[in-house]
Amino acid sequence: MSRRSGWQRLGLGLAVAVLLTFAAFPLLWMGLTALKPSAEIFAWPPRLLPEAPTLSNIGRLFEQTHFVTYFKNSVIVSSAAVLLTLLLAVPGAYGLTRYRFFGREMIAATVLFTYMFAPIMIIIPFYIVMRTLGLANTHMALVLAYCAFSLPFALWMLRTFFQSIPIDLEEAAMTDGASRFRAVIHVVIPMALPGIIATGILTFILAWNDYIFARILISSDNLKTLPVGIADLYNASVVDWGMIMASGLLVIIPVVIVFSYVQKFLVAGWGSGGVKG
Amino acid sequence: MQTRGLPGLLLVLPALLLLVTLTLYPVGYGFWLSLHAKHSLFPTQTFVGLDNYLYLLSDPEFWESLRIGLIYSVSTIVLQLVLGVAAALLLHQSFFGRNIVRGLVLFPYMIPTVVAVILWKWMLNNQFGLINFGLVSLGISDEPINWFGRSYIMISLILVSVWQFFPFVLLAVLARLQSIPTELYDAARVDGAGPVARFLYVTLPQLASVLFITILLRSIWMFTKFDTVWLMTQGGGAERYIRTMPVYAYLRTFNYYEAGMGSAVAIVMFFMLVGAATTYFFLFRGEDQS
Amino acid sequence: MAEVKLVGLEKKFGDVSVIHRINLDIADGEFAVLVGPSGCGKTTTLRMIAGLEETTGGSILFDGKSVERLEPKDRDIAMVFQSYALYPHMSVRDNMAFSLRMKGVSSAEKKRLVGVAAEMLGITDLLDRKPKQLSGGQRQRVAMGRALVREPKVFLFDEPLSNLDAALRAQMRIEIKRIHQRLRTTIIYVTHDQVEAMTLADKIVVMNGGNIEQVGDPLTLYRRPVSRFVAGFIGSPKMNFFPAKLLSDESGLHADLGDGIRIEMPRERDAAYRPYAGRSVEIGIRPEHLLDDARLIDSGAIAMDVTIDVVEPLGSTSLITFVLGGTSYTAIGDIALMRRPGAKVRLKAAAKDIYLIDPESGRVVHSAEPDSPIVRLAV
């Protein structure tokens, strides 16, 4: 019954186009700039498409900067953060879902409370604690920080997932002769796998994107992660826009890849429980 | 099989310990720090009581950071809510390619802040930026605007922040919209409600709870937003005009090495948020929040 | 109060036609039930009548006036939804008054109308509650109350009882019937449950694959189904269909069911059945007409000897399952003669209770006159 008239369709199309331009065009422009030789980058009036597309910006990035080191550091730190977070959050969320013990609801409420914390509220004491422990300027400090910041949403998201798995299935596995542990390994984990993967991806994105912890906790150039590396590249001297845009493009590629996996979950169901920032 | 007992607690314990030592303890330690005069790098400190807080009361830079922080957070929250809700309603309509558009529109929220900032610095560049080119060639402005100068830096910062964070609102609202049963709209149509009445009496009440929580989270996170603001202050010479409270806390700690004073700013921020959140709950939490 | 007519009504989604030009007349004040398996098009038809779904052809007439271009609100209808569709943030009172509010009815009048409807449904105590504070049965009543306050020309019900448990469903069925007897408003009611259709309807409309199979009152549909589909759909347990060969010899027509089972065809149907002599047919017998008792001793009684597979005692009778040619069939056993699986039993049926089905067309072959005319008693 809701067939649209011509005008309504035109209006809808226009509104979508405006929204899409606002949200996505700057990213497209970054990608196009990254592929332009510098003569074209500074051409006036600017042209949309590169006439002589080039990879020289990326080449300079690899040769003249520590981009590859930053990239490697980011991969190491983010992956370690994902592993540690899942290692703690999967059993934690299972315990919060399937067991009834004194203080359970209080723990759940505390977790929700810490979800609202912003980095700036704890970064100063956090930095001093890390210095005292001798962990300042190590990747370990970053992994711990990202894990601490991912845990609240990881626990909540996984808890929702475990709650959606009928208890009957575990009970069936246990009457079929499985121990509780084996029931979890063979029944619960496979069913919660999409949720575990999504949680891991969101943790990865959080760690991959972080600027503030890396800025404050890391001082050696060879330990820096991408966001800090790029910010320093920008601040260094005369801005090489082609190279900067190329670095931006390369940084978001992993995010784009993993995000396309979680996108359907995010829009489909449990809403904004996902990320923070 | 809600088993009673210890194993559950043991499973949660590692995660809980990490949360307590790495987030709750630092908040407490931050409060302790704020009562001391402490150099950021050396392991010595002197107890000064409330001196740091008293100093802040008479510190014009602190009050200025509060003023700027409020301008920044209130305007970005309002704008991202309006834009996010409007975009969610739009993307809830069915049209060709909707899923792809939904994915693309979420990207600004998913990319690193540093990328968001540098790409807008390029878009807004006063010599070669696309925005200035557009404004001048359309005749809206006679000459390129210095987006990072004193008069425009706040507007640029707001633009970048809204661009970066409206997808969060969009995501939350869209997910809720999709969970409203279509039969409710059918019933409303049979009951004689037109499009406007359906929005007012069916859609809006269903969005109330998600808007409540979204506004709360966005307010907390915008008021304490550090990285976007900090990265925007780099270069350009107008840093002073976007020095919000989080930036001020950072400067105190890491540029002046006054960890105690920096912590005091952070703790003031923390208590202002607790106060605001309590008031907000008290005022708006209706009896049917679910 | 209105008479509803569907004329050549059609619905296509793209190139796929889901309702194929159906025609239907529903008299003023009639209780019409659209029944059929899921996907038969009954809900789509109802939604087109409501105006929630666009028609792609044909017309819908209320009292002779075409309404298919009107918005739902302008059709003077009320609808009860399967999920009840109560507005979760409004109290029961506000839910019921919502359509009146949209029409701009004065608050005194609103109060009166809501009061009357609440009284009729026994939900006066619940008026200040929110939907989520109600049980399933109470929500169902509120959904009906919301429809009642409008005093519409036509009530539309979309599987309103399918979310209730069996006991509550039986109770609400009586309630709905009582309301109809009192208000005498035209009702169009969609269900997949043939028991609901039989118990509620003045007129049953059996739908299948986007077509109307048969329209009629419950007993006509039970006694003279036009097709194998209707014969199998109406009645519980389902009618048995035996594949058979129709043979003709000097004693008349008879059906050979295999395993040495022969059924004599009644002589009065000779004319109707004669064209099928020598062909494969299906013989339909309802379980409740296929008895293991020896009470049927009249000359028209037909008999078959079978081996019992399963017995299910029901209290007053028992269901007997037996297997012929690899297919299971059902008969009714006497509870007093508690049979054992594996036992041989002779089943009997009256000749008038058998149906002959042309397997090619799926039509039931009827003789010209009804075997037993339905007698209505004037009250």
PDB file of C-alpha atoms in Angstrom, chain C residues 92-249:
ATOM      1  CA  VAL C  92      -5.265  -0.213  27.918  1.00  0.00           C
ATOM      2  CA  ARG C  93      -7.647   2.725  28.010  1.00  0.00           C
ATOM      3  CA  ASP C  94      -5.493   4.787  25.636  1.00  0.00           C
ATOM      4  CA  ASN C  95      -5.027   1.827  23.334  1.00  0.00           C
ATOM      5  CA  MET C  96      -8.765   1.393  23.060  1.00  0.00           C
ATOM      6  CA  ALA C  97      -9.399   5.088  22.642  1.00  0.00           C
ATOM      7  CA  PHE C  98      -6.660   5.672  20.061  1.00  0.00           C
ATOM      8  CA  SER C  99      -8.846   5.427  16.968  1.00  0.00           C
ATOM      9  CA  LEU C 100     -11.431   7.710  18.568  1.00  0.00           C
ATOM     10  CA  ARG C 101      -8.679  10.198  19.384  1.00  0.00           C
ATOM     11  CA  MET C 102      -7.584  10.122  15.746  1.00  0.00           C
ATOM     12  CA  LYS C 103     -11.160  10.836  14.712  1.00  0.00           C
ATOM     13  CA  GLY C 104     -11.394  13.721  17.167  1.00  0.00           C
ATOM     14  CA  VAL C 105     -14.200  12.242  19.264  1.00  0.00           C
ATOM     15  CA  SER C 106     -15.023  14.232  22.412  1.00  0.00           C
ATOM     16  CA  SER C 107     -13.577  12.899  25.642  1.00  0.00           C
ATOM     17  CA  ALA C 108     -16.970  12.222  27.207  1.00  0.00           C
ATOM     18  CA  GLU C 109     -17.953  10.114  24.221  1.00  0.00           C
ATOM     19  CA  LYS C 110     -14.561   8.381  24.253  1.00  0.00           C
ATOM     20  CA  LYS C 111     -15.039   7.486  27.878  1.00  0.00           C
ATOM     21  CA  ARG C 112     -18.503   6.103  27.226  1.00  0.00           C
ATOM     22  CA  LEU C 113     -17.487   3.993  24.212  1.00  0.00           C
ATOM     23  CA  VAL C 114     -14.399   2.600  25.939  1.00  0.00           C
ATOM     24  CA  GLY C 115     -16.534   1.848  29.006  1.00  0.00           C
ATOM     25  CA  VAL C 116     -19.123  -0.052  26.979  1.00  0.00           C
ATOM     26  CA  ALA C 117     -16.532  -2.122  25.136  1.00  0.00           C
ATOM     27  CA  ALA C 118     -14.547  -2.842  28.301  1.00  0.00           C
ATOM     28  CA  GLU C 119     -17.738  -3.934  30.022  1.00  0.00           C
ATOM     29  CA  MET C 120     -18.637  -6.256  27.173  1.00  0.00           C
ATOM     30  CA  LEU C 121     -15.217  -7.934  27.351  1.00  0.00           C
ATOM     31  CA  GLY C 122     -14.854  -7.900  31.121  1.00  0.00           C
ATOM     32  CA  ILE C 123     -11.667  -5.827  31.119  1.00  0.00           C
ATOM     33  CA  THR C 124     -12.902  -2.805  33.068  1.00  0.00           C
ATOM     34  CA  ASP C 125     -10.383  -3.549  35.859  1.00  0.00           C
ATOM     35  CA  LEU C 126      -7.478  -3.536  33.417  1.00  0.00           C
ATOM     36  CA  LEU C 127      -8.026  -0.119  31.837  1.00  0.00           C
ATOM     37  CA  ASP C 128      -5.115   1.569  33.608  1.00  0.00           C
ATOM     38  CA  ARG C 129      -2.577  -1.164  32.964  1.00  0.00           C
ATOM     39  CA  LYS C 130       0.096  -1.258  30.295  1.00  0.00           C
ATOM     40  CA  PRO C 131       0.048  -4.097  27.732  1.00  0.00           C
ATOM     41  CA  LYS C 132       3.128  -5.745  29.181  1.00  0.00           C
ATOM     42  CA  GLN C 133       1.382  -6.125  32.528  1.00  0.00           C
ATOM     43  CA  LEU C 134      -1.297  -8.290  30.911  1.00  0.00           C
ATOM     44  CA  SER C 135      -1.489 -12.023  30.246  1.00  0.00           C
ATOM     45  CA  GLY C 136      -1.881 -13.343  26.695  1.00  0.00           C
ATOM     46  CA  GLY C 137      -5.610 -13.803  27.073  1.00  0.00           C
ATOM     47  CA  GLN C 138      -6.059 -10.318  28.504  1.00  0.00           C
ATOM     48  CA  ARG C 139      -4.078  -8.774  25.655  1.00  0.00           C
ATOM     49  CA  GLN C 140      -6.315 -10.607  23.242  1.00  0.00           C
ATOM     50  CA  ARG C 141      -9.370  -9.087  24.903  1.00  0.00           C
ATOM     51  CA  VAL C 142      -7.868  -5.613  24.754  1.00  0.00           C
ATOM     52  CA  ALA C 143      -7.143  -6.064  21.049  1.00  0.00           C
ATOM     53  CA  MET C 144     -10.783  -6.981  20.529  1.00  0.00           C
ATOM     54  CA  GLY C 145     -11.871  -4.078  22.688  1.00  0.00           C
ATOM     55  CA  ARG C 146      -9.862  -1.705  20.543  1.00  0.00           C
ATOM     56  CA  ALA C 147     -11.763  -2.971  17.515  1.00  0.00           C
ATOM     57  CA  LEU C 148     -15.138  -2.860  19.254  1.00  0.00           C
ATOM     58  CA  VAL C 149     -15.020   0.800  20.297  1.00  0.00           C
ATOM     59  CA  ARG C 150     -14.945   1.897  16.682  1.00  0.00           C
ATOM     60  CA  GLU C 151     -18.359   0.416  15.921  1.00  0.00           C
ATOM     61  CA  PRO C 152     -17.151  -0.336  12.415  1.00  0.00           C
ATOM     62  CA  LYS C 153     -19.022  -1.660   9.400  1.00  0.00           C
ATOM     63  CA  VAL C 154     -16.752  -4.684   9.165  1.00  0.00           C
ATOM     64  CA  PHE C 155     -14.565  -6.490  11.697  1.00  0.00           C
ATOM     65  CA  LEU C 156     -11.421  -8.114  10.381  1.00  0.00           C
ATOM     66  CA  PHE C 157      -9.665 -10.800  12.415  1.00  0.00           C
ATOM     67  CA  ASP C 158      -6.222 -12.068  11.413  1.00  0.00           C
ATOM     68  CA  GLU C 159      -5.607 -15.368  13.224  1.00  0.00           C
ATOM     69  CA  PRO C 160      -6.498 -13.727  16.526  1.00  0.00           C
ATOM     70  CA  LEU C 161      -6.377 -16.888  18.639  1.00  0.00           C
ATOM     71  CA  SER C 162      -3.244 -18.566  17.339  1.00  0.00           C
ATOM     72  CA  ASN C 163      -1.048 -17.251  20.170  1.00  0.00           C
ATOM     73  CA  LEU C 164      -3.271 -18.654  22.918  1.00  0.00           C
ATOM     74  CA  ASP C 165      -3.197 -22.073  24.556  1.00  0.00           C
ATOM     75  CA  ALA C 166      -5.878 -24.614  23.706  1.00  0.00           C
ATOM     76  CA  ALA C 167      -8.153 -23.983  26.686  1.00  0.00           C
ATOM     77  CA  LEU C 168      -8.092 -20.213  26.287  1.00  0.00           C
ATOM     78  CA  ARG C 169      -8.653 -20.561  22.565  1.00  0.00           C
ATOM     79  CA  ALA C 170     -11.843 -22.539  23.113  1.00  0.00           C
ATOM     80  CA  GLN C 171     -13.055 -19.950  25.607  1.00  0.00           C
ATOM     81  CA  MET C 172     -12.323 -16.980  23.322  1.00  0.00           C
ATOM     82  CA  ARG C 173     -14.017 -18.739  20.416  1.00  0.00           C
ATOM     83  CA  ILE C 174     -17.245 -18.739  22.389  1.00  0.00           C
ATOM     84  CA  GLU C 175     -16.689 -15.123  23.377  1.00  0.00           C
ATOM     85  CA  ILE C 176     -16.203 -14.016  19.770  1.00  0.00           C
ATOM     86  CA  LYS C 177     -19.289 -15.920  18.691  1.00  0.00           C
ATOM     87  CA  ARG C 178     -21.291 -14.304  21.479  1.00  0.00           C
ATOM     88  CA  ILE C 179     -20.141 -10.830  20.456  1.00  0.00           C
ATOM     89  CA  HIS C 180     -21.140 -11.506  16.881  1.00  0.00           C
ATOM     90  CA  GLN C 181     -24.553 -12.760  17.919  1.00  0.00           C
ATOM     91  CA  ARG C 182     -25.035  -9.589  19.889  1.00  0.00           C
ATOM     92  CA  LEU C 183     -23.700  -6.996  17.457  1.00  0.00           C
ATOM     93  CA  ARG C 184     -24.529  -8.702  14.151  1.00  0.00           C
ATOM     94  CA  THR C 185     -21.695  -6.840  12.427  1.00  0.00           C
ATOM     95  CA  THR C 186     -20.104  -8.386   9.367  1.00  0.00           C
ATOM     96  CA  ILE C 187     -16.972 -10.304  10.356  1.00  0.00           C
ATOM     97  CA  ILE C 188     -14.207 -11.579   8.134  1.00  0.00           C
ATOM     98  CA  TYR C 189     -11.976 -13.924  10.073  1.00  0.00           C
ATOM     99  CA  VAL C 190      -8.773 -15.585   8.923  1.00  0.00           C
ATOM    100  CA  THR C 191      -7.492 -18.818  10.443  1.00  0.00           C
ATOM    101  CA  HIS C 192      -5.576 -21.924   9.500  1.00  0.00           C
ATOM    102  CA  ASP C 193      -7.470 -23.979  12.058  1.00  0.00           C
ATOM    103  CA  GLN C 194     -10.416 -25.804  10.539  1.00  0.00           C
ATOM    104  CA  VAL C 195     -11.971 -26.342  13.985  1.00  0.00           C
ATOM    105  CA  GLU C 196     -12.173 -22.565  14.448  1.00  0.00           C
ATOM    106  CA  ALA C 197     -13.668 -22.240  10.988  1.00  0.00           C
ATOM    107  CA  MET C 198     -16.282 -24.920  11.628  1.00  0.00           C
ATOM    108  CA  THR C 199     -17.317 -23.618  15.027  1.00  0.00           C
ATOM    109  CA  LEU C 200     -17.438 -19.902  14.237  1.00  0.00           C
ATOM    110  CA  ALA C 201     -18.496 -19.454  10.661  1.00  0.00           C
ATOM    111  CA  ASP C 202     -21.798 -18.796   8.989  1.00  0.00           C
ATOM    112  CA  LYS C 203     -19.844 -19.095   5.799  1.00  0.00           C
ATOM    113  CA  ILE C 204     -16.514 -20.846   5.321  1.00  0.00           C
ATOM    114  CA  VAL C 205     -14.266 -19.837   2.466  1.00  0.00           C
ATOM    115  CA  VAL C 206     -11.647 -22.525   1.848  1.00  0.00           C
ATOM    116  CA  MET C 207      -8.611 -21.120   0.065  1.00  0.00           C
ATOM    117  CA  ASN C 208      -5.734 -22.964  -1.557  1.00  0.00           C
ATOM    118  CA  GLY C 209      -2.845 -21.642  -3.642  1.00  0.00           C
ATOM    119  CA  GLY C 210      -4.395 -18.222  -4.156  1.00  0.00           C
ATOM    120  CA  ASN C 211      -7.765 -19.602  -5.264  1.00  0.00           C
ATOM    121  CA  ILE C 212     -11.054 -20.133  -3.508  1.00  0.00           C
ATOM    122  CA  GLU C 213     -11.716 -23.875  -3.416  1.00  0.00           C
ATOM    123  CA  GLN C 214     -15.200 -23.786  -2.012  1.00  0.00           C
ATOM    124  CA  VAL C 215     -17.582 -21.473  -0.208  1.00  0.00           C
ATOM    125  CA  GLY C 216     -20.365 -22.769   1.970  1.00  0.00           C
ATOM    126  CA  ASP C 217     -21.785 -23.245   5.427  1.00  0.00           C
ATOM    127  CA  PRO C 218     -19.862 -25.615   7.716  1.00  0.00           C
ATOM    128  CA  LEU C 219     -22.105 -28.638   7.239  1.00  0.00           C
ATOM    129  CA  THR C 220     -22.194 -28.377   3.469  1.00  0.00           C
ATOM    130  CA  LEU C 221     -18.420 -28.264   3.413  1.00  0.00           C
ATOM    131  CA  TYR C 222     -18.294 -31.284   5.662  1.00  0.00           C
ATOM    132  CA  ARG C 223     -20.865 -33.295   3.773  1.00  0.00           C
ATOM    133  CA  ARG C 224     -20.413 -32.254   0.189  1.00  0.00           C
ATOM    134  CA  PRO C 225     -16.780 -31.102  -0.288  1.00  0.00           C
ATOM    135  CA  VAL C 226     -16.166 -30.279  -3.937  1.00  0.00           C
ATOM    136  CA  SER C 227     -12.556 -31.345  -3.999  1.00  0.00           C
ATOM    137  CA  ARG C 228     -10.084 -33.721  -2.437  1.00  0.00           C
ATOM    138  CA  PHE C 229      -8.421 -30.647  -0.883  1.00  0.00           C
ATOM    139  CA  VAL C 230     -11.564 -29.501   0.931  1.00  0.00           C
ATOM    140  CA  ALA C 231     -12.477 -33.057   1.880  1.00  0.00           C
ATOM    141  CA  GLY C 232      -9.058 -33.524   3.453  1.00  0.00           C
ATOM    142  CA  PHE C 233      -8.901 -30.082   5.053  1.00  0.00           C
ATOM    143  CA  ILE C 234     -12.288 -30.008   6.762  1.00  0.00           C
ATOM    144  CA  GLY C 235     -12.828 -32.622   9.446  1.00  0.00           C
ATOM    145  CA  SER C 236     -10.565 -34.094  12.085  1.00  0.00           C
ATOM    146  CA  PRO C 237      -8.969 -36.618  11.962  1.00  0.00           C
ATOM    147  CA  LYS C 238      -8.376 -36.223   8.230  1.00  0.00           C
ATOM    148  CA  MET C 239     -10.411 -38.161   5.684  1.00  0.00           C
ATOM    149  CA  ASN C 240      -8.831 -41.418   4.451  1.00  0.00           C
ATOM    150  CA  PHE C 241      -8.119 -41.587   0.723  1.00  0.00           C
ATOM    151  CA  PHE C 242      -7.783 -45.137  -0.652  1.00  0.00           C
ATOM    152  CA  PRO C 243      -6.374 -45.555  -4.149  1.00  0.00           C
ATOM    153  CA  ALA C 244      -8.674 -47.947  -5.985  1.00  0.00           C
ATOM    154  CA  LYS C 245      -9.830 -49.217  -9.347  1.00  0.00           C
ATOM    155  CA  LEU C 246     -13.500 -48.758 -10.228  1.00  0.00           C
ATOM    156  CA  LEU C 247     -14.812 -51.979 -11.798  1.00  0.00           C
ATOM    157  CA  SER C 248     -18.117 -52.825 -13.323  1.00  0.00           C
ATOM    158  CA  ASP C 249     -19.793 -56.247 -13.408  1.00  0.00           C
TER     159      ASP C 249
END
